[in-house]
PDB file of C-alpha atoms in Angstrom:
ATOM      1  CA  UNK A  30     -72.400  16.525  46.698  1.00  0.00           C
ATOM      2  CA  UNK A  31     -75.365  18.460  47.304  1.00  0.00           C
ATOM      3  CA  UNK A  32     -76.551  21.242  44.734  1.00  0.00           C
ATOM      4  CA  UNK A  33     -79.119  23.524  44.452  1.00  0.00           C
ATOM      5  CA  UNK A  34     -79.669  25.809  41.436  1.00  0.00           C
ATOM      6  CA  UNK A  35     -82.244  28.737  40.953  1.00  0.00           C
ATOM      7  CA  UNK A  36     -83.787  29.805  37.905  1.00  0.00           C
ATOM      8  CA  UNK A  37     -84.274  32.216  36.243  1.00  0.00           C
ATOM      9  CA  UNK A  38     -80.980  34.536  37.261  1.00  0.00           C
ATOM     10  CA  UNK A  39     -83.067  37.759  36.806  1.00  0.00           C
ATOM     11  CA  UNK A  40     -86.370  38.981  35.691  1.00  0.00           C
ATOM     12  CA  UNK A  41     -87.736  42.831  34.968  1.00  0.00           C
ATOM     13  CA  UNK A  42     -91.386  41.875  34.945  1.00  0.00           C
ATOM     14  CA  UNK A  43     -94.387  44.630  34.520  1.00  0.00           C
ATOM     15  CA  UNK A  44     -96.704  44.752  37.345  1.00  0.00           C
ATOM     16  CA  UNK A  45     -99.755  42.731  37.173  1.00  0.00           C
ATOM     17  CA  UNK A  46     -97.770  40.465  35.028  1.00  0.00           C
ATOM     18  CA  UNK A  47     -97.505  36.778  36.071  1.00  0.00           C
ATOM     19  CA  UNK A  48     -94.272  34.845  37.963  1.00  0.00           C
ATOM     20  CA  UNK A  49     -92.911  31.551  38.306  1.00  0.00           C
ATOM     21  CA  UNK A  50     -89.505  31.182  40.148  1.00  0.00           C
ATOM     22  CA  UNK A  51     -88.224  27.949  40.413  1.00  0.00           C
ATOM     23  CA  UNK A  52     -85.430  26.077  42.174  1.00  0.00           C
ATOM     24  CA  UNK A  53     -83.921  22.134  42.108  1.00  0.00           C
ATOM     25  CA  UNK A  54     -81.696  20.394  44.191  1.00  0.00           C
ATOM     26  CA  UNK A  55     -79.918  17.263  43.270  1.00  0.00           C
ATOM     27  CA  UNK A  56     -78.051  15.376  45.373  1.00  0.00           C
ATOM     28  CA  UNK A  57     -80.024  15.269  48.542  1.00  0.00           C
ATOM     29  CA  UNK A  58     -83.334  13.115  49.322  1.00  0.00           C
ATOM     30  CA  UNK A  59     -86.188  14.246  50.950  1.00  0.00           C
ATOM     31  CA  UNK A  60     -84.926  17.853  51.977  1.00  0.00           C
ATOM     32  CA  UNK A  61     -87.134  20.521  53.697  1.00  0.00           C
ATOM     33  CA  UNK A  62     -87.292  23.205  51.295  1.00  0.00           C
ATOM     34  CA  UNK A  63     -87.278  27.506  52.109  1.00  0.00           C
ATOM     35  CA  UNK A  64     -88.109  30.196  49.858  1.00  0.00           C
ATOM     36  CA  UNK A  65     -86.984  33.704  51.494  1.00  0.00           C
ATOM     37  CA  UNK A  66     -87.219  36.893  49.985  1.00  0.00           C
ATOM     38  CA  UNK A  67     -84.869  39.759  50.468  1.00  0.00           C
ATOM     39  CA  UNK A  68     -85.751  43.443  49.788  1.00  0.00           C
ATOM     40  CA  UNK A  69     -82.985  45.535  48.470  1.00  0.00           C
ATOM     41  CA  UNK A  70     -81.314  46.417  52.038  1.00  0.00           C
ATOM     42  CA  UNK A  71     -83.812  44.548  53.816  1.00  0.00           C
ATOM     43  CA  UNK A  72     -83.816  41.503  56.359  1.00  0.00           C
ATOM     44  CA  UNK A  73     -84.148  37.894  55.316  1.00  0.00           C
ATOM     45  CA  UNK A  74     -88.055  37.206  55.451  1.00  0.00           C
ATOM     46  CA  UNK A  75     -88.813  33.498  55.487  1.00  0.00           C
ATOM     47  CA  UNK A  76     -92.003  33.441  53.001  1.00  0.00           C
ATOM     48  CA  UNK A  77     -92.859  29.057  52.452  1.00  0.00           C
ATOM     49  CA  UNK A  78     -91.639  26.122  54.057  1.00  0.00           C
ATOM     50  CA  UNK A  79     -92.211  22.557  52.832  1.00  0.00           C
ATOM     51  CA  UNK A  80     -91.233  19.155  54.558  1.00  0.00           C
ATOM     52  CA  UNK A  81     -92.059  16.734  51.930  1.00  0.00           C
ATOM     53  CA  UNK A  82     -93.708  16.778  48.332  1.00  0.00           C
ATOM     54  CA  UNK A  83     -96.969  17.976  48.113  1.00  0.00           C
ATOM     55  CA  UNK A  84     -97.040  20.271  51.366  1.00  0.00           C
ATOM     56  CA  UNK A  85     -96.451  23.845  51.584  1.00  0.00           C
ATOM     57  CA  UNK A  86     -96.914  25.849  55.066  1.00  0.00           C
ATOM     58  CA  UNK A  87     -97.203  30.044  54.044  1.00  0.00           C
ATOM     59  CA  UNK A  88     -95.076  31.878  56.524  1.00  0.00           C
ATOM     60  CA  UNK A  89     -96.024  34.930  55.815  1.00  0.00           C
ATOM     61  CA  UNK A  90     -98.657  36.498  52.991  1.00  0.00           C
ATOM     62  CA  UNK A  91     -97.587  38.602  50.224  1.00  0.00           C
ATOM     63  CA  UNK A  92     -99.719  37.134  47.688  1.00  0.00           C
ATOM     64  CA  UNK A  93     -97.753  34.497  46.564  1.00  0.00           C
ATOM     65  CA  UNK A  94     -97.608  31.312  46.626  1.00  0.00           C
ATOM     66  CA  UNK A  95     -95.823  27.746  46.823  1.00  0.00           C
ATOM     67  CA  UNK A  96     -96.009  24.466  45.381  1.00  0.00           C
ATOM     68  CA  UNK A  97     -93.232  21.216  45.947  1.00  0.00           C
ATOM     69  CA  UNK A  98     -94.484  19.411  42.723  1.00  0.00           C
ATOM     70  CA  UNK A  99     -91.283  17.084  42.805  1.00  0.00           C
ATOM     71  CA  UNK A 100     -89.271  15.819  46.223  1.00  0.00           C
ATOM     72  CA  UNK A 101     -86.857  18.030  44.613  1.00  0.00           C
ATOM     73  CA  UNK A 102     -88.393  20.513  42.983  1.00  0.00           C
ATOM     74  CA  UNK A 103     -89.901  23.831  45.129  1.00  0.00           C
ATOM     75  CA  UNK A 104     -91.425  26.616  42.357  1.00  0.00           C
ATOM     76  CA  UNK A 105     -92.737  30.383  43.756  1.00  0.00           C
ATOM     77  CA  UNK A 106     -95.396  31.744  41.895  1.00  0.00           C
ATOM     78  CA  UNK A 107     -98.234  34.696  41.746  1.00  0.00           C
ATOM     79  CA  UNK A 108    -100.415  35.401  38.794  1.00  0.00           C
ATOM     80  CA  UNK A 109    -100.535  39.482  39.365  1.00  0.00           C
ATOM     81  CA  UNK A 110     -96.860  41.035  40.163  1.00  0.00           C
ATOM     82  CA  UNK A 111     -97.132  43.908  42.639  1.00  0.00           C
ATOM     83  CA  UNK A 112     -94.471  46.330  42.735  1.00  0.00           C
ATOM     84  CA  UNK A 113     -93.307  45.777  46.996  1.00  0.00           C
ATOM     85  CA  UNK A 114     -92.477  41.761  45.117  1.00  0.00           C
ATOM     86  CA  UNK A 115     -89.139  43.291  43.605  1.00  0.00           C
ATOM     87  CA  UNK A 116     -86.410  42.283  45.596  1.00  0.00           C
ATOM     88  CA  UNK A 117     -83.877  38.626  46.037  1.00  0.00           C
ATOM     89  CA  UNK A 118     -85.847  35.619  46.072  1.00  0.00           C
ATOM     90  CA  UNK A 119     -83.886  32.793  47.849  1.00  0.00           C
ATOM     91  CA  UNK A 120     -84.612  28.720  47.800  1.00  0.00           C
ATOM     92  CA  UNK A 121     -83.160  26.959  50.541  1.00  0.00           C
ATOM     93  CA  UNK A 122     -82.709  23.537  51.653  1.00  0.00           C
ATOM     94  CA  UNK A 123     -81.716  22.059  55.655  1.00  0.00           C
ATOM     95  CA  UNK A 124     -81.156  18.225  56.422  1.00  0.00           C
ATOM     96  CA  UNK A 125     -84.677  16.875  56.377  1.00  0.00           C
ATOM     97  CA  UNK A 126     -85.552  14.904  60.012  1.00  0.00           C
ATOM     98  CA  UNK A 127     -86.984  18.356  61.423  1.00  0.00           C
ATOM     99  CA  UNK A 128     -88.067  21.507  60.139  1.00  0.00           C
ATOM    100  CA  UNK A 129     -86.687  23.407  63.194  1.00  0.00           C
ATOM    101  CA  UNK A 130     -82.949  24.017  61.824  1.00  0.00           C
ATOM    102  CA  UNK A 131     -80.877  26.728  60.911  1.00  0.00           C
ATOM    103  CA  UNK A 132     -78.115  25.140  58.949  1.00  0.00           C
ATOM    104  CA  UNK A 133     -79.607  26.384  55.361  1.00  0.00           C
ATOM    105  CA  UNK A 134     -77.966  26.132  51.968  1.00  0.00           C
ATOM    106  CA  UNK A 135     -79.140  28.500  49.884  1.00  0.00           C
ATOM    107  CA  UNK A 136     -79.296  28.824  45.838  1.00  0.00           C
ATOM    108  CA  UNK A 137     -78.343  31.934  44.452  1.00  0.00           C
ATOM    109  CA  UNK A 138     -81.148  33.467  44.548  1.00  0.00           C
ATOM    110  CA  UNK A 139     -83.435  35.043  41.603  1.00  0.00           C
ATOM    111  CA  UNK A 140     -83.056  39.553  41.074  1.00  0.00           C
ATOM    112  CA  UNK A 141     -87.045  40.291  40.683  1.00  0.00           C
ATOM    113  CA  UNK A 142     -87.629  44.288  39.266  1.00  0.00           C
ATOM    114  CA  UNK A 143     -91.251  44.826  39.036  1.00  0.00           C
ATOM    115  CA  UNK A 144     -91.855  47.898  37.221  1.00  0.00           C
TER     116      UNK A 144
ATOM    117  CA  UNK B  28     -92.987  37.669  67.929  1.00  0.00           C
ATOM    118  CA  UNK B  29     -89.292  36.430  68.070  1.00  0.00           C
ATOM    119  CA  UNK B  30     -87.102  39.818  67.135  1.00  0.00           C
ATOM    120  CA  UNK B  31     -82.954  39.184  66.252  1.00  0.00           C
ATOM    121  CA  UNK B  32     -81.435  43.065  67.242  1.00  0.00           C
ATOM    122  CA  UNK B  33     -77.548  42.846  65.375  1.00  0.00           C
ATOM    123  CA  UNK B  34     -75.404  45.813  66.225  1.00  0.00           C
ATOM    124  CA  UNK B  35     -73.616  47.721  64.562  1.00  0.00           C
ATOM    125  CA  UNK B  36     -75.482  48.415  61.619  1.00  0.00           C
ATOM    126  CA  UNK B  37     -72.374  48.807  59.848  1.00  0.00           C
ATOM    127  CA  UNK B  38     -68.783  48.405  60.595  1.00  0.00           C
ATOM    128  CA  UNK B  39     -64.931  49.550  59.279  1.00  0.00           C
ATOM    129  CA  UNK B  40     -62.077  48.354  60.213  1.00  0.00           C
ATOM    130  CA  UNK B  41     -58.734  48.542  58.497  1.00  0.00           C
ATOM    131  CA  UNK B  42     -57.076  45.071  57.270  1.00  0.00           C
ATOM    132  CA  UNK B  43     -55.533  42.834  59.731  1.00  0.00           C
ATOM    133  CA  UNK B  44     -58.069  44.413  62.426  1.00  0.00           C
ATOM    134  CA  UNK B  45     -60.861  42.664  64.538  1.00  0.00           C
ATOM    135  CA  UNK B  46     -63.803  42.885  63.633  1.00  0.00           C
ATOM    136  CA  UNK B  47     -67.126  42.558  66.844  1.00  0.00           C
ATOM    137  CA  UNK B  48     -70.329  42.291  65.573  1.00  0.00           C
ATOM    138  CA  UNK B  49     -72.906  41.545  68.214  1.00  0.00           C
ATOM    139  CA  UNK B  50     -76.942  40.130  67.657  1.00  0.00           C
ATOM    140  CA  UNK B  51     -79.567  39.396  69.980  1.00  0.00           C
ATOM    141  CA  UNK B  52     -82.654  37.544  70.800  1.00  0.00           C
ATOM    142  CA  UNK B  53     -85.873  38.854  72.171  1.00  0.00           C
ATOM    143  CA  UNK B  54     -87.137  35.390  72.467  1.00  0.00           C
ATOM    144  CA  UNK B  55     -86.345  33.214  75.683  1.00  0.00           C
ATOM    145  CA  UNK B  56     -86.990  30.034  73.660  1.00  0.00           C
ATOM    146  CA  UNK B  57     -84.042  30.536  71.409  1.00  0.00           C
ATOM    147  CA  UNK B  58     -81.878  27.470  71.727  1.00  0.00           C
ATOM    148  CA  UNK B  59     -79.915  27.932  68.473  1.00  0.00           C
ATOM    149  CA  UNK B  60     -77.738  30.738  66.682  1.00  0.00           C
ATOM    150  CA  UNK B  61     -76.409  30.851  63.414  1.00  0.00           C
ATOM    151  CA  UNK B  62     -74.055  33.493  61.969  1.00  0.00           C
ATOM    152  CA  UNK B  63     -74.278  33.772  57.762  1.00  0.00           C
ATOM    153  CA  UNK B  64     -72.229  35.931  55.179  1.00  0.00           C
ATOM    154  CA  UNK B  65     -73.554  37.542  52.026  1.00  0.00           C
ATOM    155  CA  UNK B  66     -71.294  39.031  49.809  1.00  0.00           C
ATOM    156  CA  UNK B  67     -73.083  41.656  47.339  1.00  0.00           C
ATOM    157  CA  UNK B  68     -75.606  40.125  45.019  1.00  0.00           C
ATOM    158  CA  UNK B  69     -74.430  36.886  46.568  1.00  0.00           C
ATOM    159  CA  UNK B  70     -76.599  34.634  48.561  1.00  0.00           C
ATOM    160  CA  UNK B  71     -76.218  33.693  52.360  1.00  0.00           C
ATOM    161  CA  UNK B  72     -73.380  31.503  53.096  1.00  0.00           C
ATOM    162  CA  UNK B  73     -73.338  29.804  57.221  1.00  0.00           C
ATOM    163  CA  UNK B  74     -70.471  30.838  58.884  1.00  0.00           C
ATOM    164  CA  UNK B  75     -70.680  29.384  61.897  1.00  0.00           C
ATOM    165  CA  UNK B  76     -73.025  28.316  64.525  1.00  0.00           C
ATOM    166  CA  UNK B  77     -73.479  28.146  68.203  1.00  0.00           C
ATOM    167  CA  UNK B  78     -75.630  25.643  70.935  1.00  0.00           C
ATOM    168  CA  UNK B  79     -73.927  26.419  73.696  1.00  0.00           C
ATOM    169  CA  UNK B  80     -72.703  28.779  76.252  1.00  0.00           C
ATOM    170  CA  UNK B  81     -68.770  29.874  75.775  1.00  0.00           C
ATOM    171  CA  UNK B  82     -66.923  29.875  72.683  1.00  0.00           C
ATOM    172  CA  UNK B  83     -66.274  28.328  69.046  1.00  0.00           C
ATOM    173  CA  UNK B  84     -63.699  28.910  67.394  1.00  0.00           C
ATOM    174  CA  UNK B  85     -62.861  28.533  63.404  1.00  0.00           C
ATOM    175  CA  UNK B  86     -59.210  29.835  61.956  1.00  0.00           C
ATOM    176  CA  UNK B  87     -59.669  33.523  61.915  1.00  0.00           C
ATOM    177  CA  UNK B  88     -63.819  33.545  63.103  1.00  0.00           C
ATOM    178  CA  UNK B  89     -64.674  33.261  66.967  1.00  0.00           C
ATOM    179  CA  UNK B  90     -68.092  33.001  68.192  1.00  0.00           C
ATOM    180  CA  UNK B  91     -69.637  33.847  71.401  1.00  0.00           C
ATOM    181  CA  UNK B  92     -72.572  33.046  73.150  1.00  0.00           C
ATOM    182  CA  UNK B  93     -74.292  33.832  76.717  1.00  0.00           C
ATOM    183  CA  UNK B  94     -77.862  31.852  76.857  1.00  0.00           C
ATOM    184  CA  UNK B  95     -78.548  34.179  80.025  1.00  0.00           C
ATOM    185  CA  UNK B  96     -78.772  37.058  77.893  1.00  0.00           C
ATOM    186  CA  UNK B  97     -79.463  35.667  74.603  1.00  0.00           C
ATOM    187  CA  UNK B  98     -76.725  37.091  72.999  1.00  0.00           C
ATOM    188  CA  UNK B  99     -73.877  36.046  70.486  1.00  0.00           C
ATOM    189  CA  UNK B 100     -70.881  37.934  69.209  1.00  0.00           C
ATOM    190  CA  UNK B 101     -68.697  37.131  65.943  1.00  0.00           C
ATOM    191  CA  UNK B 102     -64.869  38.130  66.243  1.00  0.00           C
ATOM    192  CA  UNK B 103     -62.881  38.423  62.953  1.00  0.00           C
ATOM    193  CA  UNK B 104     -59.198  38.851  63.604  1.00  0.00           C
ATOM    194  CA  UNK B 105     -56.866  39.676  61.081  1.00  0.00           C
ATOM    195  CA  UNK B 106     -59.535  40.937  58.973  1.00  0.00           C
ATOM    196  CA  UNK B 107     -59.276  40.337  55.446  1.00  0.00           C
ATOM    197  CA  UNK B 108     -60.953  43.062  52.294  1.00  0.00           C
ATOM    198  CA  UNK B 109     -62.789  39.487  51.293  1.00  0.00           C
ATOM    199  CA  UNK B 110     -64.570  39.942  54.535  1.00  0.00           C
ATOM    200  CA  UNK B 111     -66.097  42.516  53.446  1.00  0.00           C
ATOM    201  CA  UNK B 112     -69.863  41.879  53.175  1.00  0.00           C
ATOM    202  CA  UNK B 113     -73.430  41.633  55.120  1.00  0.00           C
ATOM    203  CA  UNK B 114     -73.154  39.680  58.733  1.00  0.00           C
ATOM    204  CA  UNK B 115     -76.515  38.087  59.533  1.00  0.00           C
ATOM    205  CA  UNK B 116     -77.093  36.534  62.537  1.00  0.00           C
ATOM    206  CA  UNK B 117     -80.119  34.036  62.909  1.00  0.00           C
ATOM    207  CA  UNK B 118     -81.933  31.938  66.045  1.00  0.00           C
ATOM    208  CA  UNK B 119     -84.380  29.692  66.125  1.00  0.00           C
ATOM    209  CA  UNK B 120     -86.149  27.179  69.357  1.00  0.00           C
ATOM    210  CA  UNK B 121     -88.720  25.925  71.055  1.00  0.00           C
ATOM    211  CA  UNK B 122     -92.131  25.824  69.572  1.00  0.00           C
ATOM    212  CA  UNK B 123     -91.740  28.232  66.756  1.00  0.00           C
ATOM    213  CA  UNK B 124     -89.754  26.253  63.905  1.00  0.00           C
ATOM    214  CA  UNK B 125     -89.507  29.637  61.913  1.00  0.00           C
ATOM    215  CA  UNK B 126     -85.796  30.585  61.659  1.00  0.00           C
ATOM    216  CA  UNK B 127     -85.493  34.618  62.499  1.00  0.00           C
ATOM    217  CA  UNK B 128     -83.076  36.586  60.872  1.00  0.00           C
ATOM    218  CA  UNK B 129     -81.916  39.963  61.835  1.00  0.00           C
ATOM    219  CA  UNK B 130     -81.144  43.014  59.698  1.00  0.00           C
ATOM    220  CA  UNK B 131     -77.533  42.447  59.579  1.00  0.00           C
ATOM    221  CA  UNK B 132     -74.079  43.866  59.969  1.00  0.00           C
ATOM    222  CA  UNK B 133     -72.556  45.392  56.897  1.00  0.00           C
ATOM    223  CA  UNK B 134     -68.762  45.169  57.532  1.00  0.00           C
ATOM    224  CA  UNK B 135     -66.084  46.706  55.282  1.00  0.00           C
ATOM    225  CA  UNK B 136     -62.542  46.011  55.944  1.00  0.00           C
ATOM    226  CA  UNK B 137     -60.220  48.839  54.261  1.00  0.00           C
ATOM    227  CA  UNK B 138     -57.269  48.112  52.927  1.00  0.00           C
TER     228      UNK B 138
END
């Protein structure tokens, strides 16, 4: 069985601090991999994308950014926190064979206060 | 840019009740709809999903969908206080790869 696990749980971070999320999943070979980020109340926002190790696409730019050192390893990271980056940061991971998919499995997710 | 409109924003209805919750797209490429549950401080979880036009049914869930109009509807019967939580309905086709969620239904079923 396929499993996905998210570290850390929770961070309270100052802003301009640094970040490094991170997320594994075991069990699964060559999966495309999602980060999403939540705001409290706020609508699932797709943030990086990644097909296979090495590549990263940026959905959107919040001055952040993605790297898929491992096939199953995806890690989020910014050197200078902002306070909008609090929120629910979410790694997914869909069936690899096409990127265009919404049957996501999602980690459970990392609590980011920026303060 | 693809929009996913979900209506209502939020939703009671007492236990054993049905519960409608309705999204749709903006996009006329959509081909695909999914419906996920979040619990509070929980992370999505896919309900159910939908490719084509008429219905799907799942024990208690029912889904909808009408590719004229773009739009999909989840039914909960005999709704259950463990329903309670945030509805989010999601589509995705054609060129743009990029899975769209909307804001989501927040449902609480009173018991």
């Amino acid at each position: 069985a396929q499993t996905i696990h998210q570290w850390p749980v929770a961070e309270i971070k100052a802003v301009g601090s640094p970040l490094s999320l991170g997320c594994t999943i075991k069990g699964k070979s060559s999966p495309n991999l999602y980060w999403y980020w939540q705001a409290t109340g706020g609508t699932l926002q797709q943030l990086f994308y990644s097909i296979t190790v090495g590549q990263v696409e940026s959905v959107v730019q919040l001055n952040l950014s993605a790297s898929r050192p491992k096939d199953d390893q995806f890690i989020l990271s910014t050197e200078k926190l902002l306070l909008s980056h609090s929120g629910f940061y979410l790694c997914a991971w869909s069936p690899s064979g096409t990127s265009n998919t919404g049957q996501l499995y999602f980690g459970e997710g990392s609590k980011l206060t920026v303060l | 840019q693809q929009k996913v409109q979900q209506s209502p924003e939020s939703l009671i209805v007492p236990e054993g009740g049905m519960a409608s919750l309705n999204c749709t797209s903006s996009d006329r490429n959509v081909d695909y709809f999914w419906w996920y549950r979040q619990h509070s401080g929980k992370s999505p979880k896919m309900l159910m999903s939908i490719f084509s036009n008429g219905e799907k049914e799942e024990g208690r869930f029912t889904v909808h969908l009408n590719k004229a109009s773009l739009h999909t509807s989840l039914h909960i019967r005999d709704s259950q206080p463990s329903d309670s939580a945030l509805y989010l309905c999601a589509a995705s086709g054609g060129s743009n790869a990029k899975l769209t969620f909307g804001k989501g239904t927040k449902l609480s079923v009173k018991s």
